[in-house]
Amino acid sequence: MTPTFYSIVALGLTLTQALAAAYTNPQDYAQMPVPRQSPLPSESVQQGLGPLLSKNASIFGPDDSRWPEATERYQDVAIPHVQVVVQPGVESDIPTIVKYANEHDINFFVVNRGHSLTVSVGKFSGIQIDVRSLTDISINKDAMTVRLQAGARNYETIDTLWKEGYVTTTGSCSCVGMVGPALGGGHGVQQGVHGLIADNLISLNVVLANGTSIIVSETSNPDLWWAMRGAGHNFGIVTSFEMNIYPATVLSYYYRNYVFTGKHVESLFEELNKFHGNGSLSPTWGGAFGVYTMEPSMSTTEATIFWTFIYGGSKEDAAPGLAPFDALGPVAVDEGDVPFTSISDILISGLESDLCAPSKVHITGTAGLQVYNVTVQRQLYDLYNKKVAEEPLLAGTKLVHEGYVVEGVLRGKSEDSAFPLRDDNLLMYFDAMPPPNSGLGDFAYQWARETEDLWNAGQAEWRKPTTYVNYAAGHESLESMYGYEPWRLEKLRALKAQYDPLNKFAYYNPIVPLES
């Protein structure tokens, strides 16, 4: 296979107690003013907070050499206004930081790996609590569990478990942290067998908005346990957590990559619908993942279509399921066998991929589907070509189609957690990256919305638009992210009024939005 295949598919002042009290009625708790933050000298924070923290903690401002790396983010569309960075040396530093911030009317915002996509983070100004140094991963072989600190990344978790003969559900992008995706659900290649990351959580060590440290589990604070799994970004800081692990019974994964062109659109998506079987694909498969993008070595006027299939077993056993795609006459085919630790690289989401490249503007969109609408997929393909013809600088735009196996997800009961989207079989993602100073942001934004509208319009009439909260761009409705059943948002708002009445956690797709 040519190298080009791999190069392409690859949180003024905070509110007073009196103001908060006015919002503790969940029925009125729908929107709060943006908390303003006055200028915050790092020296004053160092003098006041520093002596209270462990010896390995760090506090610094923009003049420090560590600042660029500490404040670097994946998404540059809306950047939080970080005034001071505090890096805890141990977990117990975090409640101390939160209490200090509250006592001094300072807003705080927690960063794991800085991969949030949503523009809501741009409303933040204050202290960034950077947990990237908290990376301990401890396996309990007797209990078949792993304890992860807040800064542990996907690839570190995968590699550590694999070396000891275990797997668990992780995200598919190597450089993203584990805890962020888990709080929104957490899709991944192992979910067909083991369910979402959130489904595998056993307990969470959480620091609440007032600085109190609690354990959250099925038997400890069970109301918050429900909320943290699907809407957790709204309720507290997870400093570490425990989750299930499983013996690695599959030691080698077979993959096959296909390259298709525009003439294959209808036949390809007809076969993909058969393959996925409306959510019935066997968990022996890891899934099927594709992208529309412009590949100059193929064409500069028509998008190339790349598709990757992951199978937990041999080429011979995978062959019958892949035969219909072979019969389509793909332009190119590549295949191989890899351990689970290398699947992110095959999906072009490894450490060296574009998905891990920081400091770029990403104009994004997303939708959850049950099946592919073949007519819509043709319309999307033609729209892609039309838009690139109008603005060639956006030729790197990607329409990503994620087809994870959902059997393990469907075993979970929707009412048992705040994650509402268990009937979404397919996860779509639009990503345009306008070059700096190109003036193409508005154009890309409109293209993203047109793409979302087409994806959603192509579903059954009874289906309402759904938004995987971890992929949300920030314009989507609360109902699409947290569920259309009225009881869901009612319950979330009531819990928010109980656990975070000042709306301290208001910067990641908040269930209590801040005013503009």
Coordinates of C-alpha atoms in Angstrom, one line a residue:
M1 CA 0.0 0.0 0.0
T2 CA 1.2 3.5 -0.8
P3 CA 2.4 5.8 2.1
T4 CA -0.4 8.3 1.2
F5 CA -3.0 6.0 2.6
Y6 CA -1.5 6.3 6.1
S7 CA -0.9 10.0 5.8
I8 CA -4.6 10.6 5.1
V9 CA -6.6 8.1 7.1
A10 CA -5.2 8.8 9.9
L11 CA -12.9 26.5 31.6
G12 CA -14.6 38.7 36.4
L13 CA -15.4 37.0 39.5
T14 CA -17.3 33.9 40.3
L15 CA -20.9 34.1 41.6
T16 CA -21.6 34.9 45.2
Q17 CA -23.5 32.5 47.5
A18 CA -26.5 34.7 47.3
L19 CA -26.6 34.5 43.5
A20 CA -26.1 30.8 43.6
A21 CA -29.1 30.4 46.0
A22 CA -31.3 31.9 43.4
Y23 CA -30.5 29.0 41.1
T24 CA -30.8 26.1 43.4
N25 CA -34.4 25.5 42.2
P26 CA -33.8 23.1 39.3
Q27 CA -36.8 24.6 37.4
D28 CA -35.1 27.9 37.3
Y29 CA -31.6 26.5 36.9
A30 CA -31.5 26.8 33.1
Q31 CA -28.9 29.5 32.4
M32 CA -26.4 31.5 34.5
P33 CA -24.2 34.5 33.7
V34 CA -20.7 34.0 32.5
P35 CA -18.4 34.1 35.6
R36 CA -16.0 37.0 35.0
Q37 CA -12.4 36.7 36.2
S38 CA -10.2 39.7 37.1
P39 CA -6.5 39.6 36.2
L40 CA -4.7 36.9 38.1
P41 CA -1.0 37.3 38.8
S42 CA 0.7 34.0 39.1
E43 CA 3.0 35.3 41.8
S44 CA 0.0 35.8 44.2
V45 CA -1.2 32.3 43.5
Q46 CA 2.3 30.9 44.1
Q47 CA 2.6 32.7 47.4
G48 CA -0.9 31.8 48.6
L49 CA -1.4 28.3 47.3
G50 CA 2.1 27.0 46.9
P51 CA 2.8 26.3 50.6
L52 CA -0.4 24.3 50.8
L53 CA 0.5 21.8 48.1
S54 CA 2.8 18.8 47.9
K55 CA 6.5 19.3 47.1
N56 CA 6.1 18.1 43.5
A57 CA 3.3 20.5 42.7
S58 CA 4.0 23.4 40.3
I59 CA 2.4 26.9 39.8
F60 CA 3.4 29.1 37.0
G61 CA 2.3 31.8 34.6
P62 CA 2.8 32.8 30.9
D63 CA 6.4 33.8 31.4
D64 CA 7.4 30.3 32.5
S65 CA 9.1 28.0 29.9
R66 CA 6.6 25.3 30.7
W67 CA 3.7 27.5 29.7
P68 CA 3.4 26.7 26.0
E69 CA 3.3 22.9 26.5
A70 CA 1.0 23.1 29.5
T71 CA -1.6 25.3 27.7
E72 CA -1.3 23.7 24.2
R73 CA -4.6 22.3 23.0
Y74 CA -5.7 20.1 20.1
Q75 CA -8.5 22.5 19.2
D76 CA -7.9 26.2 18.6
V77 CA -11.3 27.4 17.6
A78 CA -12.2 28.6 21.1
I79 CA -9.3 28.7 23.5
P80 CA -9.8 29.0 27.3
H81 CA -8.2 32.1 28.9
V82 CA -5.8 30.4 31.2
Q83 CA -4.1 32.9 33.5
V84 CA -2.2 30.5 35.8
V85 CA -1.4 26.8 35.5
V86 CA -1.4 24.6 38.6
Q87 CA 0.0 21.1 38.3
P88 CA -0.8 18.9 41.3
G89 CA 1.9 16.6 42.5
V90 CA -0.5 14.2 44.1
E91 CA -4.2 13.6 43.9
S92 CA -4.8 15.2 47.4
D93 CA -3.5 18.5 46.0
I94 CA -6.7 18.9 43.9
P95 CA -9.2 19.5 46.7
T96 CA -6.7 22.0 48.1
I97 CA -6.6 23.9 44.8
V98 CA -10.3 23.9 44.5
K99 CA -10.8 25.2 48.0
Y100 CA -8.2 27.9 47.4
A101 CA -9.8 29.0 44.2
N102 CA -13.3 29.2 45.8
E103 CA -12.0 31.2 48.8
H104 CA -10.4 33.7 46.4
D105 CA -13.2 33.9 43.8
I106 CA -11.1 32.3 41.1
N107 CA -12.6 30.1 38.3
F108 CA -10.9 26.8 37.7
F109 CA -10.8 24.4 34.8
V110 CA -9.4 20.9 34.6
V111 CA -7.3 19.7 31.7
N112 CA -6.3 16.1 31.1
R113 CA -5.0 16.1 27.6
G114 CA -6.6 19.2 26.1
H115 CA -8.6 17.4 23.4
S116 CA -12.1 19.0 23.9
L117 CA -13.7 20.0 20.7
T118 CA -16.5 22.2 22.0
V119 CA -16.5 26.0 21.8
S120 CA -18.0 26.2 25.3
V121 CA -14.5 25.9 26.8
G122 CA -13.7 29.4 25.3
K123 CA -15.8 31.0 28.0
F124 CA -13.4 30.1 30.7
S125 CA -10.9 32.5 32.4
G126 CA -8.9 31.6 35.5
I127 CA -6.7 28.7 36.9
Q128 CA -6.0 25.6 34.8
I129 CA -5.7 22.5 36.9
D130 CA -3.4 20.4 34.8
V131 CA -3.6 16.7 35.8
R132 CA -1.3 15.4 33.1
S133 CA 1.4 14.4 35.6
L134 CA -1.0 12.0 37.4
T135 CA -0.4 9.0 35.3
D136 CA -0.2 6.0 37.6
I137 CA -1.8 2.8 36.3
S138 CA -2.1 0.0 38.9
I139 CA -3.4 -3.5 38.0
N140 CA -5.2 -5.7 40.5
K141 CA -5.0 -9.2 39.0
D142 CA -7.0 -10.8 41.8
A143 CA -9.9 -8.4 41.4
M144 CA -9.5 -8.1 37.6
T145 CA -9.5 -4.3 37.8
V146 CA -7.2 -1.4 37.0
R147 CA -6.8 1.9 38.9
L148 CA -6.0 4.8 36.6
Q149 CA -5.1 8.3 37.7
A150 CA -6.7 11.3 35.9
G151 CA -3.8 11.9 33.5
A152 CA -3.5 8.4 32.1
R153 CA -3.7 8.3 28.3
N154 CA -5.3 5.7 26.1
Y155 CA -2.1 4.3 24.7
E156 CA -0.5 4.1 28.1
T157 CA -3.5 2.1 29.4
I158 CA -3.6 -0.2 26.4
D159 CA 0.2 -0.9 26.5
T160 CA 0.3 -1.5 30.3
L161 CA -2.6 -3.9 30.2
W162 CA -1.4 -5.7 27.1
K163 CA 2.0 -6.4 28.6
E164 CA 0.2 -8.2 31.5
G165 CA -2.2 -10.0 29.3
Y166 CA -5.3 -7.8 29.7
V167 CA -7.5 -5.5 27.7
T168 CA -10.4 -3.2 28.5
T169 CA -12.4 -0.6 26.5
T170 CA -10.4 2.5 25.7
G171 CA -10.8 5.2 23.2
S172 CA -9.4 4.7 19.7
C173 CA -7.1 7.8 19.7
S174 CA -3.8 7.1 21.3
C175 CA -3.0 10.6 22.7
V176 CA -6.4 11.3 24.3
G177 CA -6.9 10.7 28.1
M178 CA -9.0 7.9 29.5
V179 CA -11.1 9.9 32.0
G180 CA -12.6 12.5 29.6
P181 CA -14.1 10.0 27.2
A182 CA -15.3 7.9 30.1
L183 CA -17.4 10.7 31.5
G184 CA -19.2 11.1 28.2
G185 CA -19.6 7.4 27.5
G186 CA -16.4 6.3 25.8
H187 CA -16.5 4.4 22.5
G188 CA -13.8 2.0 21.4
V189 CA -12.8 -1.1 19.5
Q190 CA -13.4 -3.4 22.6
Q191 CA -17.0 -2.1 23.1
G192 CA -18.5 -4.9 21.1
V193 CA -17.4 -7.4 23.7
H194 CA -17.0 -5.3 26.9
G195 CA -19.3 -2.2 26.4
L196 CA -18.4 1.5 26.8
I197 CA -15.6 2.8 29.0
A198 CA -18.4 4.1 31.3
D199 CA -19.9 0.6 31.4
N200 CA -16.7 -0.7 32.9
L201 CA -16.3 1.9 35.7
I202 CA -16.4 0.5 39.2
S203 CA -15.7 3.6 41.3
L204 CA -14.5 7.2 40.9
N205 CA -12.6 9.4 43.3
V206 CA -14.2 12.8 42.8
V207 CA -13.5 16.3 44.0
L208 CA -16.8 18.3 44.1
A209 CA -17.1 22.0 43.3
N210 CA -16.7 22.9 47.0
G211 CA -13.5 20.9 47.3
T212 CA -15.0 17.9 49.1
S213 CA -13.5 14.6 48.1
I214 CA -15.9 11.7 47.8
I215 CA -16.1 8.2 46.3
V216 CA -18.7 7.7 43.7
S217 CA -19.9 4.2 42.9
E218 CA -23.0 2.1 42.6
T219 CA -23.2 2.0 46.4
S220 CA -21.6 5.3 47.4
N221 CA -23.4 8.5 46.2
P222 CA -25.4 6.4 43.7
D223 CA -27.3 9.4 42.3
L224 CA -24.0 11.0 41.3
W225 CA -22.9 7.6 40.0
W226 CA -25.7 7.8 37.5
A227 CA -24.9 11.3 36.4
M228 CA -21.1 10.9 36.1
R229 CA -21.5 8.2 33.5
G230 CA -22.6 10.2 30.5
A231 CA -22.6 13.8 31.9
G232 CA -19.7 13.6 34.3
H233 CA -17.9 16.8 33.0
N234 CA -20.7 18.8 34.7
F235 CA -20.3 17.5 38.2
G236 CA -16.8 17.1 39.5
I237 CA -13.1 16.4 39.0
V238 CA -12.2 12.7 38.8
T239 CA -8.7 12.3 40.3
S240 CA -8.6 8.6 39.7
F241 CA -10.9 5.7 39.0
E242 CA -11.2 1.9 39.0
M243 CA -12.5 -0.1 36.1
N244 CA -12.8 -3.7 34.9
I245 CA -10.2 -5.5 32.9
Y246 CA -10.4 -8.7 30.9
P247 CA -8.0 -11.5 29.8
A248 CA -6.6 -10.8 26.3
T249 CA -8.0 -13.8 24.6
V250 CA -7.4 -12.4 21.1
L251 CA -3.7 -12.0 20.5
S252 CA -3.7 -10.9 16.8
Y253 CA -6.1 -8.7 14.9
Y254 CA -6.4 -8.8 11.2
Y255 CA -7.1 -5.6 9.3
R256 CA -7.9 -4.9 5.7
N257 CA -7.8 -1.4 4.2
Y258 CA -9.7 -0.6 1.0
V259 CA -9.4 2.4 -1.3
F260 CA -12.6 3.3 -3.3
T261 CA -13.7 6.1 -5.6
G262 CA -16.9 8.0 -6.3
K263 CA -18.3 5.2 -8.5
H264 CA -18.4 2.9 -5.6
V265 CA -20.5 5.0 -3.3
E266 CA -23.9 3.3 -3.7
S267 CA -22.6 -0.2 -3.8
L268 CA -20.2 0.4 -0.9
F269 CA -22.8 1.7 1.5
E270 CA -25.3 -0.9 0.5
E271 CA -22.8 -3.6 1.5
L272 CA -21.8 -1.7 4.7
N273 CA -25.5 -1.7 5.8
K274 CA -25.6 -5.5 5.2
F275 CA -22.3 -5.9 7.1
H276 CA -23.3 -3.9 10.2
G277 CA -26.8 -5.5 10.2
N278 CA -28.4 -2.5 11.9
G279 CA -26.4 -3.1 15.0
S280 CA -26.1 -6.9 14.9
L281 CA -22.5 -7.2 13.7
S282 CA -20.7 -10.0 15.6
P283 CA -18.3 -8.8 18.3
T284 CA -15.6 -10.9 16.7
W285 CA -15.2 -7.8 14.6
G286 CA -13.7 -4.6 16.0
G287 CA -15.7 -2.6 13.5
A288 CA -15.4 -0.8 10.1
F289 CA -14.2 2.7 9.8
G290 CA -14.1 5.0 6.8
V291 CA -13.4 8.5 5.5
Y292 CA -14.1 10.8 2.5
T293 CA -11.1 13.0 1.8
M294 CA -9.2 14.4 -1.1
E295 CA -6.1 12.4 -1.9
P296 CA -4.1 14.3 -4.5
S297 CA -2.3 11.2 -5.8
M298 CA -5.7 9.8 -6.8
S299 CA -7.6 13.0 -7.8
T300 CA -7.7 16.7 -7.0
T301 CA -11.4 17.1 -7.9
E302 CA -13.1 14.0 -6.5
A303 CA -12.8 12.6 -3.0
T304 CA -11.2 9.3 -2.3
I305 CA -12.9 6.9 0.0
F306 CA -10.8 4.9 2.5
W307 CA -12.3 2.1 4.6
T308 CA -10.7 -0.1 7.3
F309 CA -12.0 -3.3 8.7
I310 CA -10.7 -4.8 12.0
Y311 CA -11.3 -8.4 12.9
G312 CA -10.3 -10.3 16.1
G313 CA -8.9 -13.3 14.5
S314 CA -7.3 -14.6 11.3
K315 CA -7.5 -13.5 7.7
E316 CA -9.2 -16.8 6.7
D317 CA -11.9 -16.3 9.3
A318 CA -12.5 -12.7 8.2
A319 CA -12.6 -13.5 4.5
P320 CA -16.3 -14.3 4.1
G321 CA -17.3 -11.1 5.7
L322 CA -15.0 -9.1 3.5
A323 CA -15.8 -10.9 0.2
P324 CA -18.5 -8.5 -0.8
F325 CA -16.1 -5.5 -0.5
D326 CA -13.5 -7.4 -2.5
A327 CA -16.1 -7.9 -5.2
L328 CA -16.7 -4.1 -5.5
G329 CA -13.4 -3.7 -7.4
P330 CA -11.5 -1.4 -5.0
V331 CA -8.7 0.7 -6.3
A332 CA -6.3 -0.7 -3.8
V333 CA -6.2 -3.1 -0.9
D334 CA -3.8 -3.4 2.0
E335 CA -3.9 -6.0 4.9
G336 CA -2.0 -7.3 7.8
D337 CA -2.0 -8.7 11.3
V338 CA -1.2 -6.6 14.4
P339 CA -1.5 -6.8 18.2
F340 CA -4.2 -4.7 19.9
T341 CA -1.6 -2.2 20.8
S342 CA -1.2 -1.2 17.1
I343 CA -4.8 -0.8 16.1
S344 CA -4.8 2.9 16.7
D345 CA -2.0 3.2 14.1
I346 CA -4.0 1.2 11.6
L347 CA -7.0 3.5 12.2
I348 CA -4.7 6.5 11.7
S349 CA -5.3 7.7 15.2
G350 CA -1.8 6.9 16.7
L351 CA 0.5 9.3 18.4
E352 CA 2.0 10.5 15.1
S353 CA -1.4 11.0 13.3
D354 CA -3.2 14.2 12.5
L355 CA -5.6 13.3 15.3
C356 CA -2.8 13.9 17.8
A357 CA -1.4 17.0 16.1
P358 CA -2.0 20.1 18.4
S359 CA -2.8 23.7 17.9
K360 CA -5.0 23.6 14.8
V361 CA -8.4 25.0 14.0
H362 CA -11.0 22.2 13.7
I363 CA -14.5 23.1 12.4
T364 CA -16.4 20.0 13.4
G365 CA -19.8 18.4 13.2
T366 CA -21.2 15.1 14.3
A367 CA -24.3 12.8 14.1
G368 CA -25.3 9.5 15.4
L369 CA -27.0 7.1 12.9
Q370 CA -28.6 3.7 12.9
V371 CA -27.9 2.9 9.3
Y372 CA -26.3 4.6 6.3
N373 CA -28.7 6.3 4.0
V374 CA -27.2 5.5 0.6
T375 CA -28.8 8.4 -1.1
V376 CA -27.5 10.8 1.5
Q377 CA -24.0 9.3 1.3
R378 CA -24.0 10.2 -2.5
Q379 CA -25.2 13.7 -1.6
L380 CA -22.4 14.1 0.9
Y381 CA -19.9 12.9 -1.6
D382 CA -21.1 15.3 -4.2
L383 CA -21.2 18.1 -1.6
Y384 CA -17.7 17.4 -0.6
N385 CA -16.4 17.7 -4.2
K386 CA -18.4 20.9 -4.7
K387 CA -17.1 22.6 -1.6
V388 CA -13.5 21.7 -2.3
A389 CA -13.9 23.0 -5.8
E390 CA -15.1 26.3 -4.4
E391 CA -12.3 26.4 -1.7
P392 CA -9.4 24.2 -2.5
L393 CA -7.6 25.1 0.7
L394 CA -10.1 22.9 2.5
A395 CA -9.1 19.8 0.5
G396 CA -7.9 18.1 3.7
T397 CA -11.4 18.0 5.2
K398 CA -12.5 14.6 6.4
L399 CA -15.9 13.0 6.7
V400 CA -15.3 10.2 9.2
H401 CA -17.6 7.2 9.6
E402 CA -17.1 5.1 12.7
G403 CA -18.8 1.8 12.8
Y404 CA -18.0 0.2 16.1
V405 CA -19.7 -3.1 17.1
V406 CA -22.5 -2.3 19.5
E407 CA -23.5 -5.6 21.0
G408 CA -21.7 -4.9 24.3
V409 CA -23.2 -1.4 24.4
L410 CA -26.7 -2.7 23.9
R411 CA -26.3 -4.9 27.0
G412 CA -26.4 -1.8 29.2
K413 CA -29.7 -0.3 30.1
S414 CA -30.3 3.2 29.0
E415 CA -32.0 4.3 32.2
D416 CA -29.0 3.1 34.3
S417 CA -26.8 6.0 33.4
A418 CA -26.8 9.5 32.0
F419 CA -25.5 8.2 28.7
P420 CA -28.6 8.3 26.4
L421 CA -27.5 7.1 23.0
R422 CA -27.3 3.3 23.1
D423 CA -29.4 3.0 20.0
D424 CA -26.8 4.8 17.8
N425 CA -25.1 2.2 15.8
L426 CA -22.8 4.5 13.7
L427 CA -20.9 7.6 14.7
M428 CA -20.2 10.4 12.2
Y429 CA -17.7 13.1 12.4
F430 CA -16.9 16.1 10.1
D431 CA -13.5 17.8 10.4
A432 CA -12.4 20.8 8.4
M433 CA -9.1 22.6 9.2
P434 CA -9.0 26.0 7.6
P435 CA -5.4 27.3 7.3
P436 CA -4.4 30.2 9.5
N437 CA -5.6 33.6 8.2
S438 CA -7.4 32.0 5.3
G439 CA -10.8 33.5 6.2
L440 CA -12.5 30.2 5.6
G441 CA -13.9 29.6 9.0
D442 CA -17.5 30.7 8.1
F443 CA -17.4 28.6 4.9
A444 CA -16.2 25.5 6.8
Y445 CA -18.8 26.1 9.5
Q446 CA -21.6 26.2 7.0
W447 CA -20.3 23.1 5.3
A448 CA -20.2 21.3 8.6
R449 CA -23.8 22.2 9.4
E450 CA -25.0 21.1 5.9
T451 CA -23.3 17.8 6.4
E452 CA -24.9 17.3 9.8
D453 CA -28.3 18.2 8.4
L454 CA -27.9 15.6 5.6
W455 CA -26.8 12.9 7.9
N456 CA -29.7 13.5 10.3
A457 CA -32.3 14.0 7.5
G458 CA -31.4 10.5 6.1
Q459 CA -32.5 8.7 9.2
A460 CA -36.0 7.3 10.0
E461 CA -38.7 10.0 10.5
W462 CA -39.1 9.2 14.2
R463 CA -35.3 9.7 14.8
K464 CA -34.3 13.0 16.3
P465 CA -30.7 14.3 15.9
T466 CA -28.3 12.8 18.4
T467 CA -24.9 14.1 19.5
Y468 CA -22.2 12.1 21.2
V469 CA -21.2 14.6 23.8
N470 CA -17.4 14.0 23.4
Y471 CA -17.7 15.0 19.8
A472 CA -20.0 18.0 20.3
A473 CA -18.9 21.3 18.7
G474 CA -21.0 23.4 21.1
H475 CA -24.0 24.4 18.9
E476 CA -26.0 21.3 19.5
S477 CA -29.1 21.1 21.7
L478 CA -28.9 19.7 25.3
E479 CA -31.5 17.2 24.3
S480 CA -29.4 15.8 21.5
M481 CA -26.5 15.3 23.9
Y482 CA -28.2 14.3 27.2
G483 CA -31.4 12.7 25.9
Y484 CA -34.9 13.7 24.7
E485 CA -36.8 12.1 27.5
P486 CA -37.8 15.0 29.8
W487 CA -36.9 13.1 32.9
R488 CA -33.2 13.0 31.9
L489 CA -32.5 16.7 31.9
E490 CA -34.8 17.2 34.9
K491 CA -32.8 14.7 36.9
L492 CA -29.4 16.2 35.7
R493 CA -30.5 19.7 36.6
A494 CA -31.7 18.6 40.0
L495 CA -28.4 16.9 40.7
K496 CA -26.5 19.9 39.4
A497 CA -28.4 22.2 41.8
Q498 CA -27.4 19.8 44.6
Y499 CA -23.8 19.1 43.8
D500 CA -22.7 22.3 42.0
P501 CA -25.1 25.1 42.8
L502 CA -22.5 27.8 41.7
N503 CA -22.1 26.1 38.3
K504 CA -18.4 25.8 38.7
F505 CA -18.2 23.0 36.1
A506 CA -19.8 25.0 33.3
Y507 CA -17.3 24.9 30.5
Y508 CA -17.8 21.5 28.8
N509 CA -21.1 21.2 27.0
P510 CA -22.8 22.4 30.2
I511 CA -26.3 21.2 31.2
V512 CA -26.6 24.7 32.7
P513 CA -25.3 26.9 29.9
L514 CA -23.6 30.1 30.6
E515 CA -25.0 33.2 29.1
S516 CA -23.1 34.7 26.2

